[in-house]
Each structure stands twice: as structure tokens, then as C-alpha cells.
């Protein structure tokens, strides 16, 4: 697939077909949207709570492979039906939209099933586990005429949008040459499974958790902290850099890296993980600028941010605020704080688009391109070589 031009790939309806019958209803502007959750872990319950706060949805259904998580989600959404298999939930006519917050290795399969079943979809980032999955989800969304928002909430964040309008659309930073990003010490990658999970709970379907990936016996750590294993996700690069490279793509109005190099390893946490605990990625873009990502889980360093550097100044942006530093030495920065958590704006934008049928801020194609840029970093890391990439044809070029 990697070496097949995107224009020649056979992405027909059959290529993305599921067995679920397609059903969707046209929603009125003030009508409540029937909502289903697939993947009721930390993020799933959190974002479901954000949807609930909008007062624009009814949670009708929740799904997880682990009954304890279904119970927790039903406590949060009394009356919701519980499912262990996502396709059973998708067969229900009581579901208009789904939130997919499973681990990454299930995103593509569940999203394509949901789109084929006629549901609008909010799917958590990273959109995909592998670079070649992106075009399939985009195609499923377009063929089925469905709204598909990817959980890269910065796209709807007020201070991100303001920074874009005031500093990038106006060219105030001059010629931009470097976008520097970093995310150190992210605790989600260091979670330890509780001792109670040493033996697999009888109400947890391990085979269904593994789903499309190769069978292995119960491993509580892989269930609890899938992020540390490259079979389930892309480590810090697709978990964290996907957010930041998406911010860079948004500000620069470009999403087309032409080369990637990366280096790192499991240098400190020799606990069986396969995802590097320390990683550096460097992408090159055709309009003469580079983007870098640096992340380590080394104890003692934390913090996350993006800094975009131009000849007239630099813009530093985090989830909390942005600061503009002009090129004049000693000039005080201009600071704008974020008014609120970005997820609420992203969820509202999704629900608006479910009614208007316009493309959402974090549309599936945008999600695919930012996931793809991150995957290039991981492929360069695994293959230990500089990759050359054709972003128009979406092909890794031969050496
Ligand atoms: N946008 C953000 O800022 C943000 C923040 C955190 C997590 N996330 C994303 O959300 C996703 C979930 O992360 P998390 O921290 O909630 O993980 P988690 O382990 O807490 O939850 C995942 C849940 O999915 C369930 N699950 C696994 N396979 C399933 C299947 N086939 N059907 C139904 N349920 C299934 C698991 O049992 C578990 O309850 C990840 O892709 C992560 O990258 C995004």
C-alpha cells in the first residue's frame, strides 16, 4: 500500500464495507442528538462528560470490552444500554453519533464500521495506528456523507484560532524557518497496572481488546498502558506529537512534509515497553522550514509546547496561552490566555456540523494528514533511516 499512488488505490465502497446496515436520521437544529460511547476508559468518559455538559445529547448507549468500564459509564449516563461489541451498538437506531475512545489500534476498524453504519463520528487522536489506514477512513467518511471530527481539540481552541488570525494569516512573524515542539514527562506513558489486574478479570474480553493485532496471553500492563507498546499505538510520537504537528499545520497552512529523520530508544524504562522513552523527530517541509519534536520520560523534566520562529519574531503556544516575542531584544511579550479547555469548543463544533453538515474544524482529512506526519517520524525511527516522502501522492519514496 505504501508504494501505491493514492490516485491509483482501489478504495471502493467494498474496500470499506461493513456488515452493519446503514441508518441515519436528519436532525433538526434544536433536536437532541442520540449519542453512543465506544471505549469507556479515561478519555471516553471524560469527553462523554463534555458532550453531556452541552445539553445537546442523550447518551443512549455505551460500549467497552470490560464490564467494569461499562458500569462506570452507565453510572455517568443512567439509562444508557451497555454493549460489549461495537457492531451491536452500531446496529441500534438509537444512536446518531459515536465517540470512539478505544486505544489507537481499534480506531480505524471501529470508525469505518461506524461511518458505514450511517453514524457521524468523533474519533480520538491519533486517527490511525498505521500511515496507510488514513485514506481508508477519509474515504469511508466521504462515501457515506458522514461528519467525522478527530479529537485534536486545539483546532477549535480560541487562543489557537486567534494566534492563527493575528500572527500567521497576517505574516507578522516574517519568513518562518523553524517550528519547534516538545512534550516531556507525560504521565500517561508511565501508568502501572493495579495489582488487582494480575489475573485477568472474568468480565474483560481480552481477545476483543486485542482485536486486529496478534494474539498474546493476558498482560495487565499492556491493557492498562497500551501507550508504551508499538503494537497498540505509536508511543509519544503519535500520542503527543500528533497534537503539536497539527497545531503547526494549522498555523502554517501546510501539511506536506517531504522528509523525516528520527532517533531515540528505550533508554531508561526497561520495563518491557517497546515504544521509545526518549525520541527526537525532524520533518522537512517544501517551503523551506523544518518541524522538530523532542520528548523524554526521563524523571526530572516536564512541560509541553510549540514555538514557531520567524525572521520578525516567534510565537510560543501551549494549551494555556500564547506569547508573541518580537525580534526586538528585551521587548515584553504579548500574552493571550486560553479562555477554557479546548475540548468543549471542539465538541460544540462537532455538534454544530452534525446539524449543518459542514466539515468540522478537525475534519478526518486534517486528522489523517497530521497522523501521517507523525507516522513518518516513527517509520524513520524504526527503519533507522532518512525517509523521503511525496505528500501529494502519499508515498514513501525509494532510497
Ligand atoms: N484528545 C486528547 O487530548 C486525548 C487525551 C487522552 C486520550 N486520548 C486518546 O483516547 C484514546 C483512549 O485513551 P484512554 O487514555 O482513555 O485509554 P484507556 O485505556 O483509559 O481507555 C480505553 C478503553 O477502551 C476500551 N476498549 C478497548 N478495545 C475496545 C473495543 N474494541 N471496543 C470497545 N472498547 C474497547 C478499553 O477496555 C478501555 O476501557 C486513545 O486513542 C488516546 O490517544 C486523547
XYZ file of C-alpha atoms and ligand atoms in Angstrom:
443
model
C 0.000 0.000 0.000
C 2.786 2.446 0.896
C 4.195 2.369 -2.606
C 0.855 2.652 -4.390
C -0.067 6.171 -5.538
C -3.173 7.392 -3.724
C -4.815 8.195 -7.060
C -4.495 4.571 -8.171
C -5.547 2.870 -4.959
C -8.799 0.957 -5.256
C -10.786 2.488 -2.437
C -14.246 1.451 -3.410
C -17.250 1.107 -1.136
C -16.409 -2.598 -0.970
C -12.970 -1.773 0.419
C -14.548 -0.145 3.446
C -17.761 -2.157 3.653
C -19.077 -3.451 6.972
C -21.933 -5.791 7.740
C -23.930 -3.236 9.714
C -26.981 -1.779 7.986
C -26.659 1.911 7.341
C -29.188 4.089 9.116
C -29.133 7.811 9.763
C -31.792 10.404 10.503
C -31.902 14.081 9.602
C -31.688 16.109 12.774
C -33.487 19.378 13.451
C -31.485 22.339 14.788
C -32.850 22.054 18.330
C -33.216 18.304 18.451
C -31.156 16.292 20.927
C -28.614 14.007 19.297
C -28.540 10.351 20.374
C -25.034 9.568 21.497
C -23.053 6.324 21.835
C -19.675 5.869 23.504
C -17.233 3.204 22.275
C -14.251 2.828 24.628
C -15.252 3.912 28.143
C -11.805 4.486 29.662
C -10.348 7.738 30.953
C -10.734 9.797 27.787
C -14.030 8.251 26.716
C -15.795 9.052 29.979
C -14.120 12.478 30.103
C -15.215 13.560 26.625
C -18.661 11.989 27.137
C -18.921 14.297 30.183
C -18.078 17.261 27.948
C -20.795 16.197 25.483
C -23.226 15.894 28.409
C -22.380 19.447 29.554
C -23.535 20.846 26.189
C -27.073 19.661 26.982
C -27.438 18.814 23.276
C -27.231 15.000 23.506
C -28.862 11.950 25.095
C -26.420 9.168 25.934
C -28.321 6.104 24.745
C -25.519 3.522 24.581
C -22.065 2.728 25.894
C -19.647 0.004 24.813
C -16.466 -1.442 26.262
C -14.734 -4.827 26.312
C -14.565 -4.597 30.129
C -17.805 -4.707 32.118
C -16.362 -2.581 34.931
C -15.936 0.282 32.445
C -19.465 -0.192 31.102
C -20.780 0.050 34.674
C -18.818 3.264 35.305
C -20.118 4.816 32.074
C -23.697 3.817 32.932
C -23.325 5.463 36.341
C -22.331 8.627 34.499
C -25.178 8.198 31.983
C -28.062 6.460 33.749
C -30.371 4.533 31.430
C -27.765 4.025 28.681
C -27.697 0.493 27.233
C -24.436 -1.427 27.664
C -22.682 -3.323 24.860
C -19.505 -5.375 24.685
C -19.314 -5.449 20.866
C -19.186 -2.171 18.983
C -21.065 -3.552 15.957
C -24.066 -4.366 18.145
C -24.127 -0.757 19.351
C -23.848 0.442 15.740
C -26.893 -1.602 14.725
C -29.013 0.470 17.098
C -31.271 3.142 15.586
C -30.996 4.950 18.933
C -27.526 6.177 18.035
C -26.889 9.168 15.733
C -23.284 9.901 16.666
C -20.497 7.931 18.292
C -17.454 8.933 20.257
C -14.607 6.453 19.659
C -12.070 6.481 22.505
C -10.612 2.985 22.299
C -6.835 2.511 22.168
C -5.380 3.507 18.789
C -5.218 0.003 17.274
C -9.022 -0.085 17.126
C -9.647 3.448 15.763
C -9.660 2.578 12.064
C -11.826 -0.551 12.261
C -14.412 0.971 14.575
C -14.504 4.307 12.726
C -15.049 2.658 9.341
C -17.769 0.412 10.781
C -19.471 3.448 12.353
C -19.310 5.539 9.170
C -20.668 2.643 7.124
C -23.454 2.233 9.669
C -24.527 5.833 8.972
C -23.243 7.368 12.204
C -21.434 10.694 12.493
C -18.169 10.124 14.293
C -15.959 11.921 16.819
C -12.831 9.754 16.930
C -9.964 10.367 19.288
C -6.479 11.127 18.024
C -4.277 9.735 16.626
C -6.730 8.893 13.848
C -4.728 5.827 12.818
C -2.293 3.194 14.022
C -0.561 2.942 10.627
C 0.043 5.503 7.893
C -1.809 3.506 5.233
C -5.083 3.460 7.227
C -5.747 7.207 6.828
C -7.094 7.252 3.239
C -9.482 4.391 4.099
C -11.206 6.336 6.885
C -11.319 9.518 4.809
C -12.925 7.541 2.003
C -15.469 5.923 4.334
C -16.493 9.351 5.660
C -16.861 10.839 2.185
C -18.634 7.841 0.575
C -21.163 7.727 3.386
C -21.517 11.510 3.613
C -20.766 11.486 7.311
C -19.266 14.089 9.626
C -16.002 12.860 11.128
C -14.218 15.027 13.685
C -10.821 13.930 15.025
C -10.103 14.692 18.692
C -7.375 17.242 18.025
C -9.149 19.868 20.087
C -6.575 22.623 19.509
C -8.251 23.113 16.106
C -11.252 24.628 17.928
C -9.294 26.363 20.718
C -9.996 30.114 20.911
C -6.416 31.242 21.543
C -5.082 28.940 18.794
C -7.567 30.455 16.335
C -6.667 33.971 17.490
C -2.923 33.283 17.103
C -3.533 31.989 13.599
C -5.592 35.044 12.595
C -3.292 37.641 14.137
C 0.190 36.272 13.548
C 0.111 33.730 10.735
C -2.622 34.921 8.365
C -1.047 38.409 8.531
C 2.534 37.223 8.029
C 3.654 39.088 11.213
C 6.352 36.516 12.009
C 8.130 37.200 8.713
C 9.754 34.240 6.991
C 9.244 31.192 9.206
C 12.109 28.716 9.249
C 11.530 26.508 12.309
C 8.632 25.036 14.281
C 9.981 23.530 17.490
C 7.735 21.228 19.575
C 8.297 19.230 22.762
C 6.312 17.218 25.329
C 8.279 15.868 28.277
C 7.274 13.643 31.159
C 3.743 12.745 30.031
C 2.489 10.606 32.921
C 0.037 8.595 30.802
C 3.052 6.692 29.410
C 4.176 5.629 32.882
C 0.933 4.195 34.305
C 1.320 0.954 36.285
C -1.461 -1.643 36.191
C -3.106 -2.094 39.606
C -2.255 -5.409 41.403
C -5.938 -6.432 41.205
C -5.465 -6.932 37.450
C -2.650 -9.501 37.873
C -5.208 -12.142 36.909
C -7.484 -11.246 34.002
C -10.938 -10.250 35.267
C -13.553 -12.725 34.018
C -15.679 -9.841 32.718
C -12.923 -8.477 30.456
C -12.827 -9.773 26.882
C -9.059 -9.854 26.200
C -9.442 -11.294 22.690
C -11.719 -8.406 21.749
C -9.317 -5.916 23.317
C -6.529 -7.289 21.094
C -8.878 -7.240 18.105
C -6.857 -6.787 14.918
C -3.431 -7.412 16.471
C -1.539 -10.641 17.056
C -2.646 -12.826 19.938
C -0.654 -12.844 23.177
C -1.586 -14.017 26.665
C -3.083 -11.627 29.218
C -0.681 -8.877 30.185
C -2.170 -6.361 32.641
C 0.417 -3.745 31.746
C -0.458 -3.881 28.034
C -4.140 -3.470 28.901
C -3.532 -0.643 31.371
C -0.834 1.241 29.485
C -1.197 0.367 25.803
C 0.675 3.618 25.026
C 4.006 2.001 25.950
C 3.748 -0.657 23.196
C 4.139 -0.062 19.481
C 1.583 -2.799 18.659
C -1.235 -0.650 20.070
C -0.046 2.877 19.304
C 2.912 4.934 18.197
C 4.292 5.896 21.590
C 4.874 9.560 22.367
C 5.171 10.430 18.671
C 1.602 9.616 17.648
C 0.140 10.214 21.118
C 1.620 13.687 21.671
C 3.399 14.961 18.555
C 0.158 14.407 16.588
C -1.394 17.241 18.619
C 1.558 19.558 18.144
C 2.264 18.894 14.476
C -1.429 19.515 13.917
C -1.063 22.929 15.572
C 1.934 23.605 13.317
C -0.010 22.509 10.219
C -2.911 24.721 11.280
C -0.731 27.807 11.806
C 1.406 27.289 8.696
C -1.477 26.266 6.427
C 0.767 23.424 5.179
C 0.568 19.700 5.933
C 3.048 18.267 3.459
C 6.351 17.039 4.914
C 8.880 15.834 2.337
C 11.389 14.104 4.593
C 11.703 12.645 8.088
C 14.503 11.570 10.383
C 14.229 10.347 13.960
C 16.285 8.878 16.699
C 15.677 7.648 20.217
C 15.186 4.469 22.178
C 14.101 2.760 25.376
C 16.975 4.255 27.336
C 15.684 4.345 30.901
C 12.351 2.499 31.427
C 13.493 -1.039 30.691
C 10.151 -2.435 31.849
C 9.233 -4.363 28.714
C 7.917 -1.367 26.796
C 8.588 -1.213 23.049
C 7.809 2.471 22.488
C 10.864 4.708 22.982
C 11.028 6.645 26.242
C 13.145 9.292 24.532
C 12.634 10.397 20.955
C 13.601 13.185 18.556
C 11.851 13.685 15.211
C 12.683 16.151 12.464
C 10.427 16.804 9.469
C 11.254 18.983 6.489
C 8.619 20.956 4.537
C 8.931 22.116 0.911
C 8.530 25.850 1.613
C 11.876 25.842 3.424
C 11.128 25.244 7.078
C 11.505 22.338 9.468
C 9.459 20.973 12.368
C 11.042 19.174 15.310
C 9.681 17.155 18.229
C 11.529 16.212 21.372
C 10.098 14.032 24.133
C 11.513 12.167 27.059
C 10.069 10.372 30.052
C 13.342 10.900 31.930
C 12.451 11.819 35.506
C 13.005 15.481 36.229
C 11.841 17.154 33.038
C 8.257 18.093 32.214
C 6.468 20.603 30.012
C 4.943 20.792 26.552
C 4.736 23.465 23.903
C 5.172 24.690 20.350
C 7.406 27.551 19.277
C 7.250 28.846 15.733
C 10.195 31.035 14.791
C 10.299 33.640 12.039
C 12.566 36.499 10.976
C 10.302 39.092 12.693
C 9.521 37.248 15.925
C 8.466 33.971 17.464
C 5.200 32.633 18.795
C 5.191 30.275 21.751
C 1.926 28.407 22.306
C 0.657 25.939 24.915
C -2.780 24.734 25.921
C -2.946 27.604 28.412
C -1.821 30.643 26.392
C 0.241 32.088 23.595
C 3.112 34.558 23.850
C 4.442 36.597 20.962
C 8.062 37.761 21.217
C 9.089 40.357 18.658
C 12.632 40.321 17.293
C 13.451 43.439 19.358
C 15.625 42.321 22.252
C 14.064 42.980 25.656
C 10.602 43.859 24.292
C 7.910 42.388 26.609
C 5.899 39.519 25.106
C 2.267 39.905 24.111
C 0.344 37.207 26.002
C -3.169 35.860 25.360
C -4.647 33.277 27.748
C -6.964 30.462 26.717
C -10.494 31.193 27.967
C -11.299 27.497 28.601
C -10.434 23.884 27.861
C -10.470 23.379 24.082
C -12.437 20.120 24.127
C -15.741 21.871 24.866
C -15.314 24.087 21.774
C -14.347 21.050 19.689
C -17.395 19.077 20.833
C -19.707 22.073 20.186
C -18.182 22.456 16.708
C -18.827 18.751 16.012
C -22.475 19.020 17.112
C -22.943 22.181 15.012
C -21.623 20.284 11.976
C -23.863 17.285 12.673
C -26.758 19.719 12.107
C -25.252 21.937 9.341
C -23.420 19.068 7.539
C -20.387 21.345 7.088
C -16.860 19.994 7.528
C -15.761 20.242 11.177
C -12.612 22.043 12.402
C -10.751 18.750 12.927
C -12.111 17.022 9.816
C -10.953 13.466 9.147
C -8.669 14.557 6.277
C -6.871 17.010 8.585
C -6.624 14.247 11.195
C -5.185 11.874 8.624
C -2.518 14.344 7.439
C -1.337 15.140 10.972
C -1.313 11.458 11.941
C 0.607 10.684 8.726
C 3.299 13.283 9.553
C 3.708 11.635 12.965
C 3.824 8.139 11.467
C 6.677 9.269 9.192
C 8.664 10.078 12.333
C 8.026 6.621 13.748
C 8.805 4.848 10.470
C 12.126 6.737 10.261
C 12.812 5.749 13.893
C 12.037 2.052 13.322
C 13.855 1.849 9.975
C 16.782 3.967 11.223
C 16.992 5.971 8.005
C 16.075 9.311 6.465
C 12.746 8.932 4.682
C 11.839 10.857 1.586
C 8.098 11.385 1.145
C 5.830 12.549 -1.642
C 2.992 14.251 0.277
C 0.767 14.673 -2.789
C 0.844 11.017 -3.742
C 1.212 9.998 -0.082
C 4.108 7.687 -0.893
C 7.342 6.952 0.889
C 9.930 7.186 -1.886
C 12.553 4.535 -2.555
C 16.045 5.182 -1.157
N -7.516 14.320 22.628
C -6.844 14.152 23.742
O -6.323 15.104 24.331
C -6.721 12.769 24.317
C -6.416 12.611 25.679
C -6.322 11.320 26.201
C -6.522 10.221 25.369
N -6.804 10.408 24.051
C -6.998 9.228 23.171
O -8.128 8.487 23.615
C -7.933 7.094 23.372
C -8.192 6.305 24.664
O -7.254 6.695 25.637
P -7.534 6.457 27.204
O -6.472 7.142 27.939
O -8.957 6.762 27.505
O -7.308 4.867 27.308
P -7.969 3.870 28.359
O -7.117 2.654 28.391
O -8.218 4.588 29.648
O -9.383 3.530 27.721
C -9.539 2.762 26.577
C -10.807 1.940 26.746
O -11.140 1.321 25.510
C -11.624 0.007 25.810
N -11.574 -0.808 24.601
C -10.522 -1.448 24.042
N -10.903 -2.060 22.899
C -12.220 -1.817 22.751
C -13.189 -2.199 21.771
N -12.856 -2.938 20.709
N -14.470 -1.781 21.937
C -14.822 -1.036 23.000
N -13.962 -0.649 23.971
C -12.666 -1.027 23.830
C -10.723 -0.453 26.942
O -11.281 -1.541 27.640
C -10.650 0.819 27.788
O -11.705 0.898 28.727
C -6.512 6.939 22.831
O -6.525 6.788 21.443
C -5.835 8.254 23.224
O -4.816 8.644 22.317
C -6.922 11.653 23.531
